[in-house]
Every structure is written in structure tokens, then in C-alpha cells.
Coordinates of C-alpha atoms in Angstrom, one line a residue:
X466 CA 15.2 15.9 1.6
X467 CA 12.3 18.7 2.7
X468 CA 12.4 19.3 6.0
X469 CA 9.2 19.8 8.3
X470 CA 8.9 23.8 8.8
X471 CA 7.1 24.8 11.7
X472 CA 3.7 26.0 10.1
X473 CA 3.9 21.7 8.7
X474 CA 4.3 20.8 11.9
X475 CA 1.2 22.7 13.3
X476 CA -1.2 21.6 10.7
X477 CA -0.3 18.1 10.7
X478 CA -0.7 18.3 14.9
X479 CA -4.3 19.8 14.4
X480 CA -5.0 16.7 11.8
X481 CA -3.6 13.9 13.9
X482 CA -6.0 15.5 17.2
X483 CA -8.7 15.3 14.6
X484 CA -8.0 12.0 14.2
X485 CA -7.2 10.4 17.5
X486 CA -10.5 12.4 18.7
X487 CA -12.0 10.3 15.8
X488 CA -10.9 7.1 16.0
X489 CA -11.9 7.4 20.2
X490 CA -15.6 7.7 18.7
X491 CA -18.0 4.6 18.5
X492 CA -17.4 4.9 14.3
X493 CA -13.7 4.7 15.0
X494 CA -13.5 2.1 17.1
X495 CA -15.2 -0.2 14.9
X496 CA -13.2 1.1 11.3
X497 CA -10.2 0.5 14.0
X498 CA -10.8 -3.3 15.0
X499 CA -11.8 -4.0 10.9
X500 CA -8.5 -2.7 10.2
X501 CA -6.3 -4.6 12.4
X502 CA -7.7 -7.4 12.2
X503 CA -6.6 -7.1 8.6
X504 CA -2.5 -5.6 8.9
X505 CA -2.6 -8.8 11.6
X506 CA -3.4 -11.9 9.3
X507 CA -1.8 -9.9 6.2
X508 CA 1.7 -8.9 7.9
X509 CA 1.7 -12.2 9.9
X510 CA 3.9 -13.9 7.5
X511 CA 5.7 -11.6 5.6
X512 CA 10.0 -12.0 6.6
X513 CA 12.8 -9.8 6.4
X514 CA 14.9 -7.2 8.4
X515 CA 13.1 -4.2 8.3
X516 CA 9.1 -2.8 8.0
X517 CA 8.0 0.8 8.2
X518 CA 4.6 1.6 8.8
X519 CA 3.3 5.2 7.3
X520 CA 1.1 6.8 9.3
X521 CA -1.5 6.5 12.5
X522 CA 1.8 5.9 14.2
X523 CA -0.2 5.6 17.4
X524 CA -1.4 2.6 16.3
X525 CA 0.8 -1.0 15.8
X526 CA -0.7 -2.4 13.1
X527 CA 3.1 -4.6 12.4
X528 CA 2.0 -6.1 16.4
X529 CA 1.9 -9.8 14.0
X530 CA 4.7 -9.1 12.6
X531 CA 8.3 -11.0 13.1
X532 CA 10.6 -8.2 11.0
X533 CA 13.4 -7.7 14.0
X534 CA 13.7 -4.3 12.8
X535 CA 9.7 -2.8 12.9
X536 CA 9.9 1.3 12.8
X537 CA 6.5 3.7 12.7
X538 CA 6.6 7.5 10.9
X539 CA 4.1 10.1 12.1
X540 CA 3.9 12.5 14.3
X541 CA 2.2 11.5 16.9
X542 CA 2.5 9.1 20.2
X543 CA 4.7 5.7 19.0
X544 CA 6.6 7.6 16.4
X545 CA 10.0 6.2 15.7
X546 CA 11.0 9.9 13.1
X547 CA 9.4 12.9 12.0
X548 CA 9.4 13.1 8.1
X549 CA 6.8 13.7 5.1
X550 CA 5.6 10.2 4.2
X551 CA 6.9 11.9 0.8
X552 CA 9.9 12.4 1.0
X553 CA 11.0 9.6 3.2
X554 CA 14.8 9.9 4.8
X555 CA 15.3 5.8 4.5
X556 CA 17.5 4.4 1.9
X557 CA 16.5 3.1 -1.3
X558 CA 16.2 -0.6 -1.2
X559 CA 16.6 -0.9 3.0
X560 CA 12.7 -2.2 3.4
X561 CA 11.0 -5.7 3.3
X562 CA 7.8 -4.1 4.4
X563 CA 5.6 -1.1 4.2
X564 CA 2.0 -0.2 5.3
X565 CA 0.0 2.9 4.6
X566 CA -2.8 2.7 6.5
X567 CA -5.0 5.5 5.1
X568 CA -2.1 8.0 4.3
X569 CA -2.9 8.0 0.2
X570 CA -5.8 9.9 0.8
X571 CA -4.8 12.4 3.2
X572 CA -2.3 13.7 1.3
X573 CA -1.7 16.2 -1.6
X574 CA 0.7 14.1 -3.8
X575 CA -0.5 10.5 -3.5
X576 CA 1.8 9.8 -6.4
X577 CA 4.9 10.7 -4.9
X578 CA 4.2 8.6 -1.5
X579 CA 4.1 5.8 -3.7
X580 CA 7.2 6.3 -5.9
X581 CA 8.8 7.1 -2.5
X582 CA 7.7 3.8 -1.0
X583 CA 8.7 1.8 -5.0
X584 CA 12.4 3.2 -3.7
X585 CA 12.4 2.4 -0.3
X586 CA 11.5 -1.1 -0.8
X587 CA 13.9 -4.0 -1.8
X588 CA 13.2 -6.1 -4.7
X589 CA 10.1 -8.3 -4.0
X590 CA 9.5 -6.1 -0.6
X591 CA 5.5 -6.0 0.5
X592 CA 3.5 -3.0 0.8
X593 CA -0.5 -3.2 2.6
X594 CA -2.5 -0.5 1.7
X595 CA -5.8 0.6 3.4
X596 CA -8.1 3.6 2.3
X597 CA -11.9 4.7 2.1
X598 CA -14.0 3.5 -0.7
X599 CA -15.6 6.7 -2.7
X600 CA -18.4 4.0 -3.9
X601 CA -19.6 3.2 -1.2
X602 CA -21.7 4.6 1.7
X603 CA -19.0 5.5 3.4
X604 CA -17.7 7.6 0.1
X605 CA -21.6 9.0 -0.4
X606 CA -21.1 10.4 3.3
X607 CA -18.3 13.0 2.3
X608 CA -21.1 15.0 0.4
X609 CA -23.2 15.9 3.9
X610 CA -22.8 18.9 4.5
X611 CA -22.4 18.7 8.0
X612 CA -19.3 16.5 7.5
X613 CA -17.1 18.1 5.1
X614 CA -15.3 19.8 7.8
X615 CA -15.0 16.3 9.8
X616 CA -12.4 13.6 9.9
X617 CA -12.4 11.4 7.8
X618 CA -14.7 12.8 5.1
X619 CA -12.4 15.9 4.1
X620 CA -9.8 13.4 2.9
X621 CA -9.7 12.3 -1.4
X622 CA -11.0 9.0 -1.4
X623 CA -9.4 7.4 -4.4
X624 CA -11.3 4.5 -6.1
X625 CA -10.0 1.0 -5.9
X626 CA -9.0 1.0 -9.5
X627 CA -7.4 3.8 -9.5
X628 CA -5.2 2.5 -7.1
X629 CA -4.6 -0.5 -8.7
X630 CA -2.9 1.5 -11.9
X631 CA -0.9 3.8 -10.0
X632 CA 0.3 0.2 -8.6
X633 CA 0.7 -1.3 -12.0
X634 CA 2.5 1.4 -13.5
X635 CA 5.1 1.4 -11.0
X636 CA 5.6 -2.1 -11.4
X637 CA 3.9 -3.7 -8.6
X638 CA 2.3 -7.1 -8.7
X639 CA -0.9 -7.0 -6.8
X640 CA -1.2 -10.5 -5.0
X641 CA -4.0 -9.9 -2.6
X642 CA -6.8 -7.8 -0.8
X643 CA -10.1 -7.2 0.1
X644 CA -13.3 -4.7 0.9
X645 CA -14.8 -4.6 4.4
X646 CA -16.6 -2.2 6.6
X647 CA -20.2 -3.1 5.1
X648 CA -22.1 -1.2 8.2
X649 CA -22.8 2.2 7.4
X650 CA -21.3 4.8 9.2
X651 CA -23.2 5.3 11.6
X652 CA -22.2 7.4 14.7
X653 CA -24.0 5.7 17.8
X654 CA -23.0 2.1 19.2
X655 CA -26.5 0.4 19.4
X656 CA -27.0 1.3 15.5
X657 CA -23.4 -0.1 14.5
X658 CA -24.3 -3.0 16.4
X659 CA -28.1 -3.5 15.0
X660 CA -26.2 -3.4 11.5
X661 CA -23.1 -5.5 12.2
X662 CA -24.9 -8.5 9.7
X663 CA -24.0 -6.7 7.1
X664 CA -20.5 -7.5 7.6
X665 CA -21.0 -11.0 6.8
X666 CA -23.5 -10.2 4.2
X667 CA -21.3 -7.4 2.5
X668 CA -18.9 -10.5 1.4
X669 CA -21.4 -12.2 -0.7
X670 CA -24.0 -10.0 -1.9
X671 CA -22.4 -6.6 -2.4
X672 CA -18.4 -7.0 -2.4
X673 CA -17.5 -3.8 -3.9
X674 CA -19.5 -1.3 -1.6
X675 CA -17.2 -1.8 1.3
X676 CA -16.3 1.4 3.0
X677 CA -12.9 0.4 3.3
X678 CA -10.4 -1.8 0.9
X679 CA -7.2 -3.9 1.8
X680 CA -4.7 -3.9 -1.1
X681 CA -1.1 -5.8 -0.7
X682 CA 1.2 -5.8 -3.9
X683 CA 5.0 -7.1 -3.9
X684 CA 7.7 -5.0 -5.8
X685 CA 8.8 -6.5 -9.2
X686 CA 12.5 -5.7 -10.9
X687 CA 12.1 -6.8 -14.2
X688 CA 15.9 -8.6 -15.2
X689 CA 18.1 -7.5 -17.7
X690 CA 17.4 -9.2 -21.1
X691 CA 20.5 -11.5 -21.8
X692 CA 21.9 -10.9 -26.0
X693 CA 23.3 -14.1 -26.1
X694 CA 26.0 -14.8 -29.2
X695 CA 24.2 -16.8 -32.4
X696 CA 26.0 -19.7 -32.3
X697 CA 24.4 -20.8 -35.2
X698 CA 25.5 -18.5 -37.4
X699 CA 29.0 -19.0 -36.1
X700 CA 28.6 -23.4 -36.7
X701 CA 27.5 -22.4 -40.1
X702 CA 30.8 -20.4 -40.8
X703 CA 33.4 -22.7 -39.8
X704 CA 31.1 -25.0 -41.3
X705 CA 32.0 -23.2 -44.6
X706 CA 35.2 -23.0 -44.2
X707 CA 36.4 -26.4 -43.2
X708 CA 35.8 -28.0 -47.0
X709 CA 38.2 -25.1 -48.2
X710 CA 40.7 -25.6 -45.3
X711 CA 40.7 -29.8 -45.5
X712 CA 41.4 -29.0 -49.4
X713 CA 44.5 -26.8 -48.6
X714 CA 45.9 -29.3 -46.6
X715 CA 45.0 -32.5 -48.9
X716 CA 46.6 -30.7 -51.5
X717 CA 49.5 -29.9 -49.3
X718 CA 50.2 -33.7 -48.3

């Protein structure tokens, strides 16, 4: 397991500021209540023993959810452990659910979150996924200038499809999401507000240009395939015997 050295620590301090200061601003409020309303309806009846949720651990986003045993990793306020959403010190099979709320993206080895999460999670377990939408005009904002530097447009956005063959290839059945977020991002309340139709509107008119997508896939095991004996072949046989061995007695008697 890879500890967190000091130096980790620090930068991953200076990101989570970044984005609490973020999510405080009118932009982050609104991607915030989007979001939750989400993790609420799609956690709401999902059962078990034990959820983790990934990231923006000062946020509940398993509040819906009835899993006795509900723990958050980060490192910031609400954090039940410490640990690289990488390499994750849980036991393999030990999870019903897991969320990554936007870790994926802010990450250097998206791959490896997953496979660690494939491990974590018992046979038929949930993960919820939420990230940024590169086509979108959310994505088209990570190429001002002026934002590069800014929370969250330094992240990799990864495109939906992507996504959804990283899932497949670890053998995950996709059973459900969504795109929302249809308001631009603006930065100032009033223009947010003026815009909010196009939440509604994003649904029917334009449903991949959401800033933000949902994802939720289940874990698949695929059985063992059972050789069963060909009991056909063996009928046949004493089939072709019994004439020779009712001869050998008849001529016996």
C-alpha cells in the first residue's frame, strides 16, 4: 500500500482549498445542488453493509442512503481515512457501494481508481460516477486562458464514452445515468438564474451537451462454465454392450 508522504499531503491540501473556495462561489453552488440531487435519488435504494464515497469528503452525498456502515475518503473536513483513492487500504470484496464524485478527472491514473474500486466492491456492488463533460460548454471553458490555472478547468475531462469502455472492460454493467448542468458556467448569480430554463430544455433538445454526467454501473462476476459428463455417449456404450452381455448369459443358461 503507498503511503501519503508529506510533499502528497501538501499538494492535495492546496487542491482541496482550491476547491472548497470553489464550490463556496455562485458556479459551485449551483454544480453542488445538481449533484446531490442526483447521489440522493440514485443511492436512495441501493442496500448492503458498507458504501465508501471517494472524494469531496466534505460533502455527504450517501445523506439518502440506508448502508449502516457509510465511510467518506479525502482529506479534508468529514473524512473517515487518509489514503490515495488509488490505492485504497479496504479489502477486496468488503463494499456494496462506491461513489466518485469527480475524482476520475483529477487524478493521474484514472485507470487504476477504477480497477481499485472493481476490487473493493462485492459481486453485484454499485458504483455512481460524476465528472465534467469535455463536449460541452463547460469542457469548451478549460481552453480560456484565464481559467487554466482555476478549479475546475485544470482537471482531464474524460468524455462519456470513454468512460463507458473503461467500465466495460472491467466488466461492469452500466444500468443507468444521465447529463445535467445545461446553464453555462457562468460566474455571477443573476446570469445563472436568467439561464436556469435551460435545465429543462437541455433534457430534450440537446441531451449530450451537459456540463456534467451521472453514470452508475453494477459489478458483474461472470460464473464458472460447468463441463458436465456426456451422458449420451456413455447410454450409447452400455447400449453396445448389453446385446453381447445378454448373449453371454443366454448362452450360459
Amino acid at each position: 500500500m503507498m503511503r501519503l508522504s508529506a510533499n502528497n499531503i501538501m499538494t492535495l491540501s492546496t487542491q482541496a482549498q482550491d476547491m472548497q473556495q470553489w464550490f463556496a462561489t455562485s458556479l459551485g453552488q449551483y454544480l453542488l445542488a445538481e449533484e446531490q440531487s442526483y447521489f440522493d435519488q440514485a443511492v436512495i435504494n441501493i442496500f448492503g453493509y458498507h458504501a465508501l464515497q471517494i472524494g469531496f469528503s466534505q460533502f455527504n452525498f450517501l445523506r439518502a442512503n440506508r448502508i449502516p456502515f457509510q465511510f467518506r475518503l479525502g482529506i479534508s473536513h468529514g473524512a473517515s481515512f487518509h489514503a490515495l483513492p488509488d490505492f485504497l487500504p479496504i479489502d477486496s470484496g468488503s463494499m456494496d457501494l462506491v461513489l466518485l464524485p469527480h475524482v476520475l478527472e483529477f487524478n493521474s491514473n484514472p485507470h487504476q481508481i477504477l480497477r481499485e474500486v472493481h476490487r473493493v466492491l462485492m459481486p453485484e456492488g454499485h458504483v455512481v460516477i460524476s465528472g465534467f463533460n469535455p463536449f460541452s460548454l463547460w469542457g469548451a471553458h478549460q481552453y480560456f486562458k484565464a481559467a487554466k490555472n482555476e478549479f475546475p478547468w485544470w482537471g482531464r475531462f474524460i468524455a462519456l464514452s470513454r468512460l463507458k469502455d473503461w467500465l466495460k472492460l472491467l466488466d461492469f454493467e452500466i444500468v443507468g445515468g444521465r447529463l445535467g448542468c445545461y446553464v453555462p458556467p457562468f460566474s455571477k448569480e443573476r446570469w445563472i438564474k436568467r439561464f436556469h430554463f435551460m435545465e429543462a430544455a437541455g433534457d430534450r433538445w440537446w441531451p449530450i451537451s451537459g456540463g456534467v454526467y451521472f453514470l452508475q454501473a453494477i459489478k458483474q462476476i461472470h460464473g464458472m462454465r460447468i463441463i458436465k459428463p456426456c451422458w449420451e455417449n456413455s447410454l450409447a456404450s452400455k447400449r453396445k454392450i448389453a446385446p453381447v452381455t445378454q448373449k453371454f448369459k443366454d448362452t450360459v443358461e
